Amino acid sequence: MPLALLALAAGAFGVGTTEFVAMGILPDVAAGFGVSIPAAGYIISSYAVGVVVGAPLLTALGARLDRKILLLALLALFTLGNLATALAPTFEFLIAARVITALPHGTFFGVGAVVAAALVAPHRRAQAVSLVMAGLTVANIVGVPAGTWAAQALGWRTTFVFIALMGLVSLAVVALLVPRQPAQPGASAVQELGALRRGQVWLALLVGAVGFGGMFASYSYISPMLTEITGLAEAVVPVVLAIYGVGMTVGMLVGGWAADRALLPTIYGALTMIAVVLLALAALLTYPWFAVALVFLTGVAGSSLVPALQMRLMNTAHDAPSLAAALNHSALNFANALGAWLGGVVIAAGFGLTAPSLLGAGLAVLGLIVALYSGLVERRGVRPAQTAPPATSPAHLPA
């Protein structure tokens, strides 16, 4: 694999760290600004808003730029956003800085996926994309624990200073190792937004929003599940979460390998695995070893879906792959919010801490139904209502 893929993975590592480290430093941020823990949680939701807004906006605005230049601009904005977060004088400024930091998230992964796919042979595109995305999962194993430790030992602002330094390192390695990649001839914001006229793009986004939401419905409440049902000590929970991160990394790489061989079957298999694993988790949470093993498999199942969905979107978007790939991350952040909210609803309704896993299995099945419908439409050559006519030439990724 080209070294450029490792440079892109380094950027993904920094982006993943700044997204997920917020969960580990909420008490420090709350204490620093004198706000409640729930109020401090706005640094998480504000980041999700930034991802959802920034993905289509920045991808469309950067459609005509050389992709390497666009990646460097996105990393520069990411770095400045983290520096502003570290220096935030008020809580309101902090929230605004988090939104700014999140704006390049979806576009970085979307454009990075297109660049990665163009660097390798066609039969290895999904593997290349999964290697870049693996930087996001490794962040959960290394970056998030390190950032949490830094916040506890040196103050939460230090965490974001370190992440800003990661951004500078990523800028340097992308500038050094990633080759120039001109935008597709005739590319424009209108062309990129044209991907949204294709029914298959919306079906793929719906698969991610619903199916991946099933995983988040369960994982959002994994800590209380492990302590209150499994009976693990709180000190053990971070170790289990690191095991989940390892599972995510394994799933990302395996999912990329499988997607290169059979794209739609990989999506079907990942969604089926999510449903089965979550059902097993709900049934076996009282057995510690089974619970830990199933947390690992939850990470494998969920992450194996991501590169396959990324490739599905890039293929179905035809001549506008960057926006479709970027919107995948908007869909996944929507899945995060949807799953966490629905999981909280069933807990608040009195169904207990196993209910989110059962709900998550149901959402995964719904995602599978949407994916099967998408595949059926493709096989029959039938367009869903109100979609653009299919391309007259085979889909391909521009170099």
XYZ file of C-alpha atoms in Angstrom:
399
model
C 0.000 0.000 0.000
C 1.309 3.524 -0.776
C 2.755 5.592 2.086
C 0.215 8.280 1.191
C -2.459 6.074 2.774
C -0.592 6.183 6.090
C -0.456 9.977 5.845
C -4.218 10.077 5.378
C -4.642 7.616 8.270
C -2.584 9.965 10.467
C -5.054 12.745 9.723
C -7.932 10.370 10.475
C -6.300 9.543 13.806
C -6.288 13.209 14.832
C -9.874 13.766 13.668
C -11.052 10.658 15.509
C -9.261 11.681 18.685
C -10.835 15.134 18.824
C -14.304 13.664 18.208
C -14.257 10.872 20.786
C -12.021 12.351 23.493
C -14.868 14.644 24.523
C -16.620 11.688 26.169
C -13.671 11.144 28.500
C -13.089 14.749 29.575
C -16.632 15.962 30.278
C -16.060 16.232 34.070
C -12.910 18.303 33.513
C -14.651 20.668 31.076
C -17.659 20.988 33.390
C -15.435 21.843 36.349
C -13.383 24.285 34.305
C -16.387 26.369 33.256
C -18.600 25.736 36.292
C -21.358 24.016 34.299
C -23.168 20.725 34.857
C -22.106 17.459 33.230
C -25.232 17.440 30.985
C -24.439 21.008 29.889
C -20.841 20.032 29.182
C -22.277 17.318 26.929
C -23.039 20.063 24.401
C -19.404 19.774 23.280
C -20.373 16.351 21.917
C -23.644 17.316 20.249
C -22.169 20.541 18.829
C -19.448 18.488 17.148
C -22.074 16.243 15.558
C -23.890 19.334 14.245
C -20.653 20.587 12.715
C -20.105 17.278 10.922
C -23.621 17.189 9.499
C -23.426 20.797 8.265
C -19.820 20.803 7.127
C -19.814 17.633 5.009
C -22.056 18.865 2.168
C -21.029 22.527 2.496
C -17.242 22.190 2.323
C -17.342 19.335 -0.199
C -19.433 21.408 -2.583
C -17.309 24.531 -2.073
C -14.087 22.586 -2.661
C -15.299 20.629 -5.694
C -12.965 22.420 -8.131
C -9.851 22.346 -5.960
C -6.990 19.904 -6.351
C -7.845 17.228 -3.801
C -4.482 17.449 -2.050
C -4.898 21.218 -1.625
C -8.410 20.652 -0.284
C -7.139 18.069 2.228
C -4.457 20.478 3.443
C -7.022 23.271 3.832
C -9.298 20.948 5.812
C -6.453 19.895 8.126
C -5.517 23.551 8.632
C -9.104 24.363 9.665
C -9.107 21.315 11.953
C -5.864 22.456 13.598
C -7.085 26.020 14.114
C -10.367 24.742 15.539
C -8.577 22.626 18.140
C -6.302 25.515 19.059
C -9.338 27.763 19.489
C -10.927 25.071 21.659
C -7.840 24.963 23.878
C -7.875 28.756 24.290
C -11.666 29.170 24.699
C -12.306 31.965 27.242
C -16.005 31.117 27.734
C -18.190 28.047 27.442
C -20.105 29.609 24.542
C -16.819 30.188 22.688
C -15.895 26.561 23.353
C -19.129 25.335 21.759
C -18.528 27.517 18.698
C -14.940 26.247 18.440
C -16.157 22.649 18.543
C -18.527 23.318 15.635
C -15.684 24.866 13.625
C -13.408 21.919 14.433
C -16.067 19.492 13.198
C -16.795 21.240 9.890
C -13.946 19.535 7.966
C -14.631 16.063 9.457
C -16.952 14.593 6.825
C -15.243 16.257 3.875
C -11.803 15.062 5.030
C -12.968 11.456 5.159
C -14.979 11.782 1.954
C -12.221 13.358 -0.122
C -9.624 11.194 1.619
C -11.561 8.092 0.571
C -11.659 9.237 -3.062
C -7.927 10.025 -3.002
C -7.118 6.673 -1.364
C -9.201 4.729 -3.886
C -7.419 6.441 -6.781
C -3.979 5.480 -5.437
C -4.481 1.719 -5.797
C -5.702 -0.829 -8.303
C -9.501 -1.054 -8.684
C -9.708 -4.394 -6.888
C -8.072 -2.887 -3.762
C -10.058 0.334 -3.434
C -12.125 -0.696 -0.407
C -9.000 -1.931 1.386
C -7.328 1.432 0.769
C -10.361 3.261 2.140
C -10.488 0.970 5.182
C -6.813 1.646 5.938
C -7.480 5.384 6.034
C -10.588 4.848 8.162
C -8.570 2.641 10.529
C -6.937 5.826 11.792
C -10.335 6.726 13.227
C -10.621 3.446 15.099
C -7.026 3.469 16.374
C -7.860 6.841 17.906
C -10.206 4.987 20.262
C -7.380 2.684 21.358
C -4.545 5.208 21.731
C -5.640 8.810 21.191
C -8.704 8.901 23.425
C -7.081 7.245 26.494
C -3.997 9.467 26.079
C -6.146 12.579 25.725
C -8.198 11.638 28.775
C -5.038 11.077 30.816
C -3.657 14.446 29.693
C -6.876 16.167 30.771
C -6.745 14.560 34.211
C -3.040 15.188 34.758
C -2.443 18.510 32.994
C -5.882 20.025 32.390
C -8.369 19.566 29.566
C -6.918 22.450 27.529
C -3.671 20.513 27.202
C -5.573 17.734 25.458
C -6.626 20.024 22.630
C -3.160 21.562 22.367
C -1.808 18.056 21.777
C -4.517 17.389 19.171
C -3.635 20.669 17.424
C -0.034 19.434 17.287
C -1.329 16.209 15.725
C -2.996 18.396 13.119
C 0.326 20.075 12.303
C 2.025 16.694 11.967
C -0.782 15.509 9.684
C -0.420 18.638 7.565
C 3.281 17.916 7.151
C 2.938 14.240 6.194
C 0.035 14.854 3.801
C 2.008 17.671 2.142
C 5.039 15.383 1.856
C 3.511 12.030 0.896
C 0.134 12.556 -0.813
C 0.466 13.283 -4.549
C -1.408 16.067 -6.294
C -4.781 14.894 -7.558
C -6.653 17.393 -9.749
C -10.403 17.642 -9.441
C -12.397 15.826 -12.068
C -12.764 17.937 -15.252
C -15.961 19.929 -15.096
C -16.339 19.373 -11.352
C -18.503 21.920 -9.586
C -20.724 22.363 -6.577
C -23.743 21.704 -8.786
C -22.250 18.429 -10.026
C -21.458 17.254 -6.506
C -24.930 18.156 -5.261
C -26.318 16.256 -8.236
C -25.490 13.048 -6.383
C -28.450 13.796 -4.136
C -30.816 13.201 -7.060
C -29.908 9.512 -7.106
C -32.171 7.218 -5.155
C -29.419 4.672 -4.495
C -27.358 7.346 -2.697
C -30.253 8.052 -0.339
C -30.826 4.339 0.230
C -27.160 3.851 1.172
C -27.303 6.836 3.547
C -30.466 5.408 5.108
C -28.727 2.057 5.649
C -25.987 3.846 7.578
C -28.310 6.089 9.571
C -30.599 3.233 10.660
C -28.348 0.170 10.662
C -25.360 1.837 12.308
C -27.771 3.555 14.700
C -28.502 0.091 16.051
C -24.923 -0.281 17.199
C -24.924 3.143 18.862
C -28.208 2.406 20.640
C -26.346 -0.274 22.568
C -22.804 1.108 22.745
C -23.899 4.493 24.119
C -24.894 2.733 27.352
C -22.134 0.142 27.493
C -20.547 1.507 30.697
C -23.646 1.166 32.912
C -24.415 -2.196 31.262
C -20.994 -3.539 32.241
C -21.062 -2.198 35.794
C -24.718 -2.742 36.731
C -25.548 -5.962 34.853
C -22.231 -7.675 34.194
C -20.880 -6.576 37.576
C -17.490 -5.341 36.383
C -15.597 -2.781 38.455
C -15.512 0.748 37.052
C -11.713 0.492 36.750
C -12.131 -2.383 34.290
C -14.496 -0.520 31.956
C -11.758 1.502 30.157
C -9.973 -1.764 29.378
C -13.157 -3.200 27.867
C -13.649 -0.014 25.839
C -10.096 -0.389 24.520
C -10.994 -3.961 23.524
C -13.975 -2.505 21.673
C -11.564 -0.156 19.887
C -9.423 -3.121 18.841
C -12.566 -4.771 17.495
C -13.352 -1.620 15.506
C -9.912 -1.670 13.921
C -10.181 -5.355 13.031
C -13.663 -4.808 11.602
C -12.549 -1.843 9.512
C -9.717 -3.792 7.875
C -11.714 -7.001 7.403
C -14.680 -5.037 6.058
C -12.465 -3.326 3.483
C -11.001 -6.659 2.377
C -14.448 -8.229 2.071
C -15.980 -5.236 0.276
C -13.383 -5.494 -2.489
C -14.589 -9.037 -3.144
C -18.362 -8.698 -2.705
C -19.666 -5.239 -1.833
C -23.384 -5.743 -1.234
C -22.974 -9.141 0.481
C -20.491 -7.470 2.866
C -23.128 -4.877 3.767
C -25.752 -7.601 4.271
C -23.353 -9.660 6.370
C -22.265 -6.726 8.563
C -25.854 -5.723 9.342
C -26.776 -9.333 10.108
C -23.768 -9.642 12.398
C -24.712 -6.426 14.248
C -28.218 -7.792 14.887
C -26.999 -11.221 16.036
C -24.245 -9.843 18.282
C -26.568 -7.324 19.945
C -29.170 -10.022 20.611
C -26.450 -12.194 22.149
C -25.182 -9.257 24.206
C -28.643 -8.669 25.665
C -28.921 -12.365 26.575
C -25.407 -12.906 27.947
C -24.531 -9.646 29.717
C -24.555 -11.371 33.095
C -21.567 -13.541 32.072
C -18.401 -11.380 32.187
C -16.289 -13.291 29.676
C -19.134 -13.542 27.180
C -19.926 -9.856 27.687
C -16.341 -8.760 26.963
C -16.123 -11.014 23.905
C -19.406 -9.646 22.583
C -18.279 -6.036 23.119
C -15.270 -6.872 20.938
C -17.548 -8.417 18.299
C -19.814 -5.358 18.428
C -16.813 -3.284 17.392
C -15.953 -5.746 14.615
C -19.508 -5.876 13.270
C -20.161 -2.141 13.310
C -16.859 -1.091 11.766
C -16.963 -3.727 9.032
C -20.002 -1.899 7.651
C -18.241 1.469 7.280
C -15.806 0.909 4.358
C -18.440 -1.086 2.472
C -20.955 1.746 2.809
C -18.281 4.258 1.820
C -17.577 2.353 -1.392
C -21.277 1.830 -2.070
C -21.865 5.577 -1.895
C -18.861 6.391 -4.055
C -20.035 3.907 -6.699
C -23.680 4.956 -6.745
C -22.795 8.676 -6.854
C -20.963 8.128 -10.190
C -19.288 11.464 -11.053
C -19.823 13.025 -7.610
C -18.121 10.566 -5.229
C -16.630 13.130 -2.829
C -19.943 14.480 -1.573
C -21.509 11.039 -1.264
C -18.527 9.726 0.691
C -18.561 12.801 2.934
C -22.291 12.444 3.576
C -21.607 8.931 4.860
C -20.099 10.568 7.937
C -23.094 12.852 8.321
C -25.269 9.742 8.244
C -23.069 7.966 10.811
C -23.165 10.976 13.138
C -26.941 11.056 12.733
C -26.894 7.346 13.604
C -24.901 8.166 16.732
C -27.463 10.732 17.868
C -30.480 8.613 16.856
C -29.214 5.449 18.509
C -28.221 7.161 21.757
C -31.582 8.955 21.950
C -33.691 5.863 21.262
C -31.604 3.833 23.705
C -32.276 6.452 26.366
C -35.991 6.388 25.571
C -36.344 2.646 26.198
C -34.310 2.866 29.414
C -36.418 5.787 30.653
C -39.545 3.787 29.801
C -38.477 1.197 32.356
C -37.360 -1.625 30.041
C -33.915 -1.890 31.643
C -30.336 -1.674 30.452
C -30.594 -4.673 28.118
C -33.334 -2.954 26.106
C -30.984 -0.727 24.047
C -29.249 -3.837 22.689
C -32.589 -5.377 21.703
C -33.623 -2.093 20.116
C -30.274 -1.912 18.335
C -30.779 -5.380 16.887
C -34.139 -4.250 15.531
C -32.605 -1.164 13.933
C -29.908 -3.330 12.323
C -32.639 -5.531 10.833
C -34.390 -2.438 9.461
C -31.100 -1.350 7.921
C -30.724 -4.808 6.389
C -34.194 -4.568 4.853
C -33.281 -1.220 3.253
C -29.996 -2.678 1.968
C -31.767 -5.712 0.478
C -34.274 -3.426 -1.227
C -31.423 -1.351 -2.644
C -29.785 -4.487 -4.018
C -33.071 -5.707 -5.486
C -33.637 -2.383 -7.236
C -30.133 -2.528 -8.674
C -30.510 -6.102 -9.934
C -33.823 -5.362 -11.603
C -32.621 -2.069 -13.053
C -35.631 -0.302 -11.525
C -35.278 3.267 -10.347
C -36.955 4.356 -7.092
C -39.454 7.138 -7.648
C -38.130 10.626 -8.412
C -34.532 9.669 -9.135
C -32.275 10.752 -11.932
C -31.794 8.413 -14.900
C -28.926 5.974 -14.489
C -25.554 6.850 -15.946
C -24.969 5.601 -19.459
C -21.445 4.471 -18.662
C -20.122 2.312 -15.824
C -19.411 4.102 -12.558
C -15.765 4.835 -11.984
C -13.627 6.900 -9.684
C -11.707 9.750 -11.282
C -7.974 9.661 -10.855
